[in-house]
Amino acid sequence: MNITGYLHTAILVSDLEKAAYFYGYVLGLTLVNRPLNFPGLWYQINEIQIHVMVHSNAQKKLCNAQKWGRNPHIALCVEDLDVAIARLKSYHCPIQMSASGRPAFFTQDLDGNIIEINQA
């Protein structure tokens, strides 16, 4: 087998409207066409997609509440970490700085999915 690329990550959410607000408006991701017949949204980041799917039991329980990066998560990069922190704080999103000392932090969507944000 020769894996030639990375296509998408699927995230479960309980409320599609709230997820659209977080991923589309707060994070500013680009919504793309989704040719499926069950509730969900697809967002494009360069060649990669995030697939948001609705599930009634989507609420996440953290395996490690002290260090969010030690839980299942996706990682995104930004040009300016301080701008990203300020934006997320302005929407009252939780922020946990990376304990590693590198320029990165973690936040959560409204269902508790962890998103790591790194300085590019």
mmCIF file of N, CA and C in Angstrom:
data_model
loop_
_atom_site.group_PDB
_atom_site.id
_atom_site.type_symbol
_atom_site.label_atom_id
_atom_site.label_comp_id
_atom_site.label_asym_id
_atom_site.label_seq_id
_atom_site.Cartn_x
_atom_site.Cartn_y
_atom_site.Cartn_z
ATOM 1 N N MET A 1 0.842 -1.179 0.000
ATOM 2 C CA MET A 1 0.000 0.000 0.000
ATOM 3 C C MET A 1 0.886 1.241 0.000
ATOM 4 N N ASN A 2 0.493 2.232 -0.796
ATOM 5 C CA ASN A 2 1.202 3.499 -0.866
ATOM 6 C C ASN A 2 0.200 4.631 -0.674
ATOM 7 N N ILE A 3 0.106 5.145 0.534
ATOM 8 C CA ILE A 3 -0.824 6.245 0.812
ATOM 9 C C ILE A 3 -0.270 7.499 0.167
ATOM 10 N N THR A 4 -1.114 8.162 -0.608
ATOM 11 C CA THR A 4 -0.646 9.305 -1.399
ATOM 12 C C THR A 4 -1.194 10.651 -0.946
ATOM 13 N N GLY A 5 -2.019 10.681 0.071
ATOM 14 C CA GLY A 5 -2.547 11.963 0.511
ATOM 15 C C GLY A 5 -3.419 11.820 1.735
ATOM 16 N N TYR A 6 -3.841 12.957 2.227
ATOM 17 C CA TYR A 6 -4.721 13.042 3.387
ATOM 18 C C TYR A 6 -5.927 13.838 2.941
ATOM 19 N N LEU A 7 -7.134 13.277 3.063
ATOM 20 C CA LEU A 7 -8.320 13.896 2.495
ATOM 21 C C LEU A 7 -9.138 14.699 3.496
ATOM 22 N N HIS A 8 -9.533 14.076 4.604
ATOM 23 C CA HIS A 8 -10.397 14.784 5.541
ATOM 24 C C HIS A 8 -10.354 14.169 6.926
ATOM 25 N N THR A 9 -10.899 14.932 7.865
ATOM 26 C CA THR A 9 -11.165 14.465 9.211
ATOM 27 C C THR A 9 -12.644 14.670 9.469
ATOM 28 N N ALA A 10 -13.298 13.690 10.064
ATOM 29 C CA ALA A 10 -14.721 13.787 10.383
ATOM 30 C C ALA A 10 -14.878 14.131 11.859
ATOM 31 N N ILE A 11 -15.781 15.066 12.129
ATOM 32 C CA ILE A 11 -16.060 15.515 13.489
ATOM 33 C C ILE A 11 -17.547 15.356 13.746
ATOM 34 N N LEU A 12 -17.896 14.775 14.892
ATOM 35 C CA LEU A 12 -19.295 14.629 15.273
ATOM 36 C C LEU A 12 -19.739 15.822 16.113
ATOM 37 N N VAL A 13 -20.923 16.347 15.794
ATOM 38 C CA VAL A 13 -21.512 17.451 16.541
ATOM 39 C C VAL A 13 -22.970 17.127 16.837
ATOM 40 N N SER A 14 -23.525 17.781 17.845
ATOM 41 C CA SER A 14 -24.923 17.534 18.199
ATOM 42 C C SER A 14 -25.880 18.501 17.520
ATOM 43 N N ASP A 15 -25.393 19.674 17.132
ATOM 44 C CA ASP A 15 -26.243 20.719 16.571
ATOM 45 C C ASP A 15 -25.541 21.332 15.363
ATOM 46 N N LEU A 16 -26.088 21.104 14.175
ATOM 47 C CA LEU A 16 -25.447 21.557 12.946
ATOM 48 C C LEU A 16 -25.395 23.076 12.854
ATOM 49 N N GLU A 17 -26.419 23.758 13.322
ATOM 50 C CA GLU A 17 -26.442 25.221 13.262
ATOM 51 C C GLU A 17 -25.339 25.822 14.141
ATOM 52 N N LYS A 18 -25.167 25.283 15.333
ATOM 53 C CA LYS A 18 -24.103 25.759 16.225
ATOM 54 C C LYS A 18 -22.728 25.433 15.644
ATOM 55 N N ALA A 19 -22.602 24.269 15.037
ATOM 56 C CA ALA A 19 -21.333 23.887 14.419
ATOM 57 C C ALA A 19 -21.016 24.810 13.247
ATOM 58 N N ALA A 20 -22.026 25.153 12.442
ATOM 59 C CA ALA A 20 -21.826 26.066 11.311
ATOM 60 C C ALA A 20 -21.343 27.422 11.811
ATOM 61 N N TYR A 21 -21.900 27.880 12.903
ATOM 62 C CA TYR A 21 -21.476 29.150 13.498
ATOM 63 C C TYR A 21 -20.010 29.066 13.922
ATOM 64 N N PHE A 22 -19.633 28.001 14.632
ATOM 65 C CA PHE A 22 -18.265 27.879 15.134
ATOM 66 C C PHE A 22 -17.256 27.701 14.000
ATOM 67 N N TYR A 23 -17.472 26.701 13.150
ATOM 68 C CA TYR A 23 -16.476 26.389 12.119
ATOM 69 C C TYR A 23 -16.490 27.408 10.974
ATOM 70 N N GLY A 24 -17.678 27.870 10.598
ATOM 71 C CA GLY A 24 -17.771 28.800 9.482
ATOM 72 C C GLY A 24 -17.540 30.243 9.861
ATOM 73 N N TYR A 25 -18.106 30.673 10.997
ATOM 74 C CA TYR A 25 -18.007 32.078 11.368
ATOM 75 C C TYR A 25 -16.842 32.357 12.317
ATOM 76 N N VAL A 26 -16.784 31.650 13.440
ATOM 77 C CA VAL A 26 -15.732 31.912 14.425
ATOM 78 C C VAL A 26 -14.361 31.544 13.860
ATOM 79 N N LEU A 27 -14.218 30.315 13.326
ATOM 80 C CA LEU A 27 -12.933 29.919 12.741
ATOM 81 C C LEU A 27 -12.738 30.474 11.335
ATOM 82 N N GLY A 28 -13.822 30.803 10.650
ATOM 83 C CA GLY A 28 -13.713 31.390 9.310
ATOM 84 C C GLY A 28 -13.355 30.393 8.220
ATOM 85 N N LEU A 29 -13.710 29.122 8.393
ATOM 86 C CA LEU A 29 -13.407 28.112 7.381
ATOM 87 C C LEU A 29 -14.352 28.249 6.185
ATOM 88 N N THR A 30 -13.897 27.789 5.033
ATOM 89 C CA THR A 30 -14.663 27.889 3.796
ATOM 90 C C THR A 30 -15.567 26.679 3.623
ATOM 91 N N LEU A 31 -16.867 26.936 3.558
ATOM 92 C CA LEU A 31 -17.869 25.895 3.333
ATOM 93 C C LEU A 31 -17.843 25.485 1.863
ATOM 94 N N VAL A 32 -17.873 24.173 1.603
ATOM 95 C CA VAL A 32 -17.886 23.672 0.222
ATOM 96 C C VAL A 32 -19.081 22.748 0.019
ATOM 97 N N ASN A 33 -19.379 22.468 -1.241
ATOM 98 C CA ASN A 33 -20.495 21.597 -1.606
ATOM 99 C C ASN A 33 -20.329 20.217 -0.973
ATOM 100 N N ARG A 34 -21.445 19.690 -0.506
ATOM 101 C CA ARG A 34 -21.463 18.376 0.145
ATOM 102 C C ARG A 34 -22.579 17.550 -0.487
ATOM 103 N N PRO A 35 -22.242 16.629 -1.386
ATOM 104 C CA PRO A 35 -23.257 15.887 -2.148
ATOM 105 C C PRO A 35 -23.798 14.646 -1.439
ATOM 106 N N LEU A 36 -24.158 14.783 -0.154
ATOM 107 C CA LEU A 36 -24.690 13.652 0.601
ATOM 108 C C LEU A 36 -26.078 14.000 1.112
ATOM 109 N N ASN A 37 -26.866 12.983 1.463
ATOM 110 C CA ASN A 37 -28.257 13.228 1.841
ATOM 111 C C ASN A 37 -28.537 13.054 3.334
ATOM 112 N N PHE A 38 -27.536 13.209 4.185
ATOM 113 C CA PHE A 38 -27.760 13.226 5.627
ATOM 114 C C PHE A 38 -27.112 14.504 6.180
ATOM 115 N N PRO A 39 -27.569 14.984 7.340
ATOM 116 C CA PRO A 39 -27.108 16.282 7.845
ATOM 117 C C PRO A 39 -25.604 16.354 8.066
ATOM 118 N N GLY A 40 -25.016 17.411 7.565
ATOM 119 C CA GLY A 40 -23.591 17.636 7.750
ATOM 120 C C GLY A 40 -23.104 18.827 6.962
ATOM 121 N N LEU A 41 -21.850 19.177 7.167
ATOM 122 C CA LEU A 41 -21.197 20.292 6.484
ATOM 123 C C LEU A 41 -19.771 19.882 6.137
ATOM 124 N N TRP A 42 -19.247 20.387 5.036
ATOM 125 C CA TRP A 42 -17.850 20.175 4.677
ATOM 126 C C TRP A 42 -17.163 21.523 4.576
ATOM 127 N N TYR A 43 -15.972 21.605 5.172
ATOM 128 C CA TYR A 43 -15.149 22.807 5.115
ATOM 129 C C TYR A 43 -13.821 22.470 4.467
ATOM 130 N N GLN A 44 -13.316 23.389 3.643
ATOM 131 C CA GLN A 44 -12.073 23.176 2.901
ATOM 132 C C GLN A 44 -10.960 24.033 3.492
ATOM 133 N N ILE A 45 -9.791 23.414 3.718
ATOM 134 C CA ILE A 45 -8.574 24.118 4.121
ATOM 135 C C ILE A 45 -7.480 23.624 3.186
ATOM 136 N N ASN A 46 -7.173 24.416 2.168
ATOM 137 C CA ASN A 46 -6.236 24.001 1.120
ATOM 138 C C ASN A 46 -6.702 22.670 0.533
ATOM 139 N N GLU A 47 -5.896 21.603 0.631
ATOM 140 C CA GLU A 47 -6.276 20.318 0.036
ATOM 141 C C GLU A 47 -7.068 19.426 0.988
ATOM 142 N N ILE A 48 -7.207 19.825 2.246
ATOM 143 C CA ILE A 48 -7.824 18.999 3.283
ATOM 144 C C ILE A 48 -9.232 19.502 3.584
ATOM 145 N N GLN A 49 -10.107 18.582 3.990
ATOM 146 C CA GLN A 49 -11.451 18.966 4.387
ATOM 147 C C GLN A 49 -11.725 18.531 5.824
ATOM 148 N N ILE A 50 -12.625 19.265 6.468
ATOM 149 C CA ILE A 50 -13.200 18.853 7.743
ATOM 150 C C ILE A 50 -14.654 18.535 7.463
ATOM 151 N N HIS A 51 -15.062 17.315 7.761
ATOM 152 C CA HIS A 51 -16.442 16.878 7.569
ATOM 153 C C HIS A 51 -17.143 16.906 8.925
ATOM 154 N N VAL A 52 -18.164 17.740 9.030
ATOM 155 C CA VAL A 52 -18.933 17.872 10.256
ATOM 156 C C VAL A 52 -20.212 17.069 10.084
ATOM 157 N N MET A 53 -20.440 16.120 10.990
ATOM 158 C CA MET A 53 -21.612 15.251 10.901
ATOM 159 C C MET A 53 -22.382 15.303 12.208
ATOM 160 N N VAL A 54 -23.717 15.245 12.101
ATOM 161 C CA VAL A 54 -24.578 15.313 13.278
ATOM 162 C C VAL A 54 -24.768 13.921 13.866
ATOM 163 N N HIS A 55 -24.642 13.857 15.191
ATOM 164 C CA HIS A 55 -24.925 12.635 15.927
ATOM 165 C C HIS A 55 -25.481 13.036 17.284
ATOM 166 N N SER A 56 -26.527 12.386 17.725
ATOM 167 C CA SER A 56 -27.200 12.792 18.970
ATOM 168 C C SER A 56 -26.318 12.644 20.205
ATOM 169 N N ASN A 57 -25.322 11.777 20.171
ATOM 170 C CA ASN A 57 -24.425 11.584 21.318
ATOM 171 C C ASN A 57 -23.042 12.156 21.053
ATOM 172 N N ALA A 58 -22.982 13.324 20.445
ATOM 173 C CA ALA A 58 -21.700 13.886 20.028
ATOM 174 C C ALA A 58 -20.907 14.526 21.160
ATOM 175 N N GLN A 59 -21.532 14.826 22.277
ATOM 176 C CA GLN A 59 -20.824 15.502 23.370
ATOM 177 C C GLN A 59 -19.597 14.694 23.775
ATOM 178 N N LYS A 60 -18.460 15.345 23.808
ATOM 179 C CA LYS A 60 -17.196 14.682 24.113
ATOM 180 C C LYS A 60 -16.885 14.746 25.606
ATOM 181 N N LYS A 61 -16.324 13.669 26.107
ATOM 182 C CA LYS A 61 -15.784 13.662 27.458
ATOM 183 C C LYS A 61 -14.273 13.636 27.317
ATOM 184 N N LEU A 62 -13.613 14.579 27.956
ATOM 185 C CA LEU A 62 -12.162 14.652 27.853
ATOM 186 C C LEU A 62 -11.512 13.486 28.595
ATOM 187 N N CYS A 63 -10.564 12.846 27.941
ATOM 188 C CA CYS A 63 -9.777 11.796 28.585
ATOM 189 C C CYS A 63 -8.783 12.419 29.566
ATOM 190 N N ASN A 64 -8.285 13.607 29.208
ATOM 191 C CA ASN A 64 -7.341 14.331 30.043
ATOM 192 C C ASN A 64 -7.785 15.789 30.103
ATOM 193 N N ALA A 65 -8.505 16.147 31.139
ATOM 194 C CA ALA A 65 -9.047 17.509 31.263
ATOM 195 C C ALA A 65 -7.962 18.545 31.555
ATOM 196 N N GLN A 66 -6.823 18.117 32.105
ATOM 197 C CA GLN A 66 -5.748 19.062 32.413
ATOM 198 C C GLN A 66 -4.935 19.442 31.184
ATOM 199 N N LYS A 67 -4.745 18.512 30.266
ATOM 200 C CA LYS A 67 -3.950 18.771 29.054
ATOM 201 C C LYS A 67 -4.785 18.374 27.846
ATOM 202 N N TRP A 68 -5.426 19.381 27.231
ATOM 203 C CA TRP A 68 -6.351 19.108 26.130
ATOM 204 C C TRP A 68 -5.667 18.441 24.939
ATOM 205 N N GLY A 69 -4.393 18.702 24.741
ATOM 206 C CA GLY A 69 -3.672 18.097 23.621
ATOM 207 C C GLY A 69 -3.477 16.604 23.763
ATOM 208 N N ARG A 70 -3.768 16.071 24.918
ATOM 209 C CA ARG A 70 -3.657 14.625 25.142
ATOM 210 C C ARG A 70 -5.013 13.946 25.017
ATOM 211 N N ASN A 71 -5.875 14.555 24.215
ATOM 212 C CA ASN A 71 -7.184 14.030 23.853
ATOM 213 C C ASN A 71 -7.244 13.975 22.325
ATOM 214 N N PRO A 72 -8.180 13.219 21.762
ATOM 215 C CA PRO A 72 -8.343 13.274 20.304
ATOM 216 C C PRO A 72 -8.576 14.729 19.876
ATOM 217 N N HIS A 73 -7.880 15.162 18.828
ATOM 218 C CA HIS A 73 -8.022 16.543 18.366
ATOM 219 C C HIS A 73 -7.553 16.672 16.924
ATOM 220 N N ILE A 74 -7.935 17.787 16.314
ATOM 221 C CA ILE A 74 -7.379 18.149 15.019
ATOM 222 C C ILE A 74 -6.448 19.330 15.245
ATOM 223 N N ALA A 75 -5.496 19.530 14.348
ATOM 224 C CA ALA A 75 -4.544 20.636 14.478
ATOM 225 C C ALA A 75 -4.582 21.485 13.218
ATOM 226 N N LEU A 76 -4.692 22.788 13.419
ATOM 227 C CA LEU A 76 -4.703 23.762 12.330
ATOM 228 C C LEU A 76 -3.573 24.751 12.566
ATOM 229 N N CYS A 77 -3.138 25.431 11.515
ATOM 230 C CA CYS A 77 -2.104 26.445 11.699
ATOM 231 C C CYS A 77 -2.623 27.806 11.243
ATOM 232 N N VAL A 78 -2.109 28.833 11.869
ATOM 233 C CA VAL A 78 -2.470 30.215 11.567
ATOM 234 C C VAL A 78 -1.190 31.022 11.364
ATOM 235 N N GLU A 79 -1.328 32.161 10.726
ATOM 236 C CA GLU A 79 -0.179 33.044 10.527
ATOM 237 C C GLU A 79 0.204 33.765 11.809
ATOM 238 N N ASP A 80 -0.777 34.146 12.623
ATOM 239 C CA ASP A 80 -0.515 34.946 13.812
ATOM 240 C C ASP A 80 -1.296 34.366 14.991
ATOM 241 N N LEU A 81 -0.592 33.756 15.904
ATOM 242 C CA LEU A 81 -1.218 33.104 17.048
ATOM 243 C C LEU A 81 -1.963 34.095 17.939
ATOM 244 N N ASP A 82 -1.385 35.273 18.141
ATOM 245 C CA ASP A 82 -2.025 36.268 19.005
ATOM 246 C C ASP A 82 -3.354 36.738 18.436
ATOM 247 N N VAL A 83 -3.428 36.901 17.121
ATOM 248 C CA VAL A 83 -4.687 37.283 16.472
ATOM 249 C C VAL A 83 -5.725 36.178 16.655
ATOM 250 N N ALA A 84 -5.305 34.927 16.508
ATOM 251 C CA ALA A 84 -6.222 33.790 16.673
ATOM 252 C C ALA A 84 -6.741 33.726 18.111
ATOM 253 N N ILE A 85 -5.860 33.914 19.069
ATOM 254 C CA ILE A 85 -6.273 33.883 20.479
ATOM 255 C C ILE A 85 -7.274 34.996 20.756
ATOM 256 N N ALA A 86 -6.971 36.198 20.282
ATOM 257 C CA ALA A 86 -7.866 37.333 20.515
ATOM 258 C C ALA A 86 -9.238 37.089 19.887
ATOM 259 N N ARG A 87 -9.254 36.540 18.668
ATOM 260 C CA ARG A 87 -10.537 36.276 18.004
ATOM 261 C C ARG A 87 -11.358 35.263 18.789
ATOM 262 N N LEU A 88 -10.747 34.150 19.169
ATOM 263 C CA LEU A 88 -11.479 33.119 19.893
ATOM 264 C C LEU A 88 -11.938 33.607 21.267
ATOM 265 N N LYS A 89 -11.100 34.379 21.943
ATOM 266 C CA LYS A 89 -11.515 34.939 23.231
ATOM 267 C C LYS A 89 -12.686 35.900 23.063
ATOM 268 N N SER A 90 -12.722 36.644 21.945
ATOM 269 C CA SER A 90 -13.820 37.586 21.721
ATOM 270 C C SER A 90 -15.150 36.862 21.554
ATOM 271 N N TYR A 91 -15.109 35.573 21.190
ATOM 272 C CA TYR A 91 -16.317 34.744 21.085
ATOM 273 C C TYR A 91 -16.473 33.828 22.300
ATOM 274 N N HIS A 92 -15.708 34.109 23.347
ATOM 275 C CA HIS A 92 -15.784 33.378 24.621
ATOM 276 C C HIS A 92 -15.463 31.888 24.461
ATOM 277 N N CYS A 93 -14.582 31.582 23.526
ATOM 278 C CA CYS A 93 -14.122 30.200 23.348
ATOM 279 C C CYS A 93 -13.055 29.900 24.399
ATOM 280 N N PRO A 94 -13.067 28.695 24.940
ATOM 281 C CA PRO A 94 -12.033 28.345 25.920
ATOM 282 C C PRO A 94 -10.663 28.234 25.248
ATOM 283 N N ILE A 95 -9.641 28.643 25.958
ATOM 284 C CA ILE A 95 -8.262 28.606 25.451
ATOM 285 C C ILE A 95 -7.390 27.909 26.489
ATOM 286 N N GLN A 96 -6.566 26.981 26.024
ATOM 287 C CA GLN A 96 -5.546 26.377 26.886
ATOM 288 C C GLN A 96 -4.243 26.403 26.104
ATOM 289 N N MET A 97 -3.266 27.103 26.619
ATOM 290 C CA MET A 97 -1.976 27.186 25.938
ATOM 291 C C MET A 97 -1.283 25.817 25.981
ATOM 292 N N SER A 98 -0.498 25.540 24.971
ATOM 293 C CA SER A 98 0.252 24.290 24.925
ATOM 294 C C SER A 98 1.269 24.259 26.058
ATOM 295 N N ALA A 99 1.336 23.141 26.745
ATOM 296 C CA ALA A 99 2.294 22.974 27.839
ATOM 297 C C ALA A 99 3.704 22.704 27.321
ATOM 298 N N SER A 100 3.838 22.484 26.003
ATOM 299 C CA SER A 100 5.138 22.136 25.435
ATOM 300 C C SER A 100 6.068 23.332 25.289
ATOM 301 N N GLY A 101 5.511 24.544 25.375
ATOM 302 C CA GLY A 101 6.326 25.740 25.181
ATOM 303 C C GLY A 101 6.383 26.217 23.744
ATOM 304 N N ARG A 102 5.841 25.437 22.821
ATOM 305 C CA ARG A 102 5.815 25.855 21.411
ATOM 306 C C ARG A 102 4.663 26.822 21.194
ATOM 307 N N PRO A 103 4.676 27.592 20.109
ATOM 308 C CA PRO A 103 3.598 28.559 19.863
ATOM 309 C C PRO A 103 2.319 27.854 19.407
ATOM 310 N N ALA A 104 1.525 27.402 20.378
ATOM 311 C CA ALA A 104 0.302 26.665 20.077
ATOM 312 C C ALA A 104 -0.655 26.760 21.262
ATOM 313 N N PHE A 105 -1.939 26.601 20.973
ATOM 314 C CA PHE A 105 -2.953 26.540 22.016
ATOM 315 C C PHE A 105 -4.064 25.610 21.569
ATOM 316 N N PHE A 106 -4.951 25.296 22.490
ATOM 317 C CA PHE A 106 -6.078 24.421 22.221
ATOM 318 C C PHE A 106 -7.362 25.165 22.540
ATOM 319 N N THR A 107 -8.408 24.863 21.793
ATOM 320 C CA THR A 107 -9.735 25.374 22.068
ATOM 321 C C THR A 107 -10.712 24.224 21.868
ATOM 322 N N GLN A 108 -11.991 24.491 22.105
ATOM 323 C CA GLN A 108 -13.020 23.472 21.928
ATOM 324 C C GLN A 108 -14.190 24.068 21.166
ATOM 325 N N ASP A 109 -14.807 23.234 20.314
ATOM 326 C CA ASP A 109 -16.059 23.660 19.693
ATOM 327 C C ASP A 109 -17.183 23.496 20.722
ATOM 328 N N LEU A 110 -18.407 23.767 20.322
ATOM 329 C CA LEU A 110 -19.521 23.751 21.266
ATOM 330 C C LEU A 110 -19.889 22.353 21.754
ATOM 331 N N ASP A 111 -19.350 21.314 21.102
ATOM 332 C CA ASP A 111 -19.569 19.939 21.542
ATOM 333 C C ASP A 111 -18.369 19.370 22.281
ATOM 334 N N GLY A 112 -17.345 20.170 22.480
ATOM 335 C CA GLY A 112 -16.171 19.716 23.208
ATOM 336 C C GLY A 112 -15.084 19.106 22.348
ATOM 337 N N ASN A 113 -15.239 19.119 21.005
ATOM 338 C CA ASN A 113 -14.163 18.658 20.135
ATOM 339 C C ASN A 113 -12.963 19.588 20.311
ATOM 340 N N ILE A 114 -11.787 19.012 20.455
ATOM 341 C CA ILE A 114 -10.567 19.794 20.683
ATOM 342 C C ILE A 114 -9.955 20.188 19.337
ATOM 343 N N ILE A 115 -9.572 21.465 19.245
ATOM 344 C CA ILE A 115 -8.878 21.978 18.063
ATOM 345 C C ILE A 115 -7.578 22.606 18.541
ATOM 346 N N GLU A 116 -6.479 22.137 18.007
ATOM 347 C CA GLU A 116 -5.163 22.715 18.296
ATOM 348 C C GLU A 116 -4.888 23.770 17.232
ATOM 349 N N ILE A 117 -4.384 24.911 17.663
ATOM 350 C CA ILE A 117 -4.015 25.989 16.748
ATOM 351 C C ILE A 117 -2.533 26.258 16.945
ATOM 352 N N ASN A 118 -1.766 26.148 15.859
ATOM 353 C CA ASN A 118 -0.312 26.353 15.874
ATOM 354 C C ASN A 118 0.063 27.579 15.071
ATOM 355 N N GLN A 119 1.159 28.207 15.458
ATOM 356 C CA GLN A 119 1.734 29.293 14.674
ATOM 357 C C GLN A 119 2.401 28.688 13.443
ATOM 358 N N ALA A 120 2.087 29.193 12.259
ATOM 359 C CA ALA A 120 2.679 28.664 11.009
ATOM 360 C C ALA A 120 4.159 28.971 10.948
#
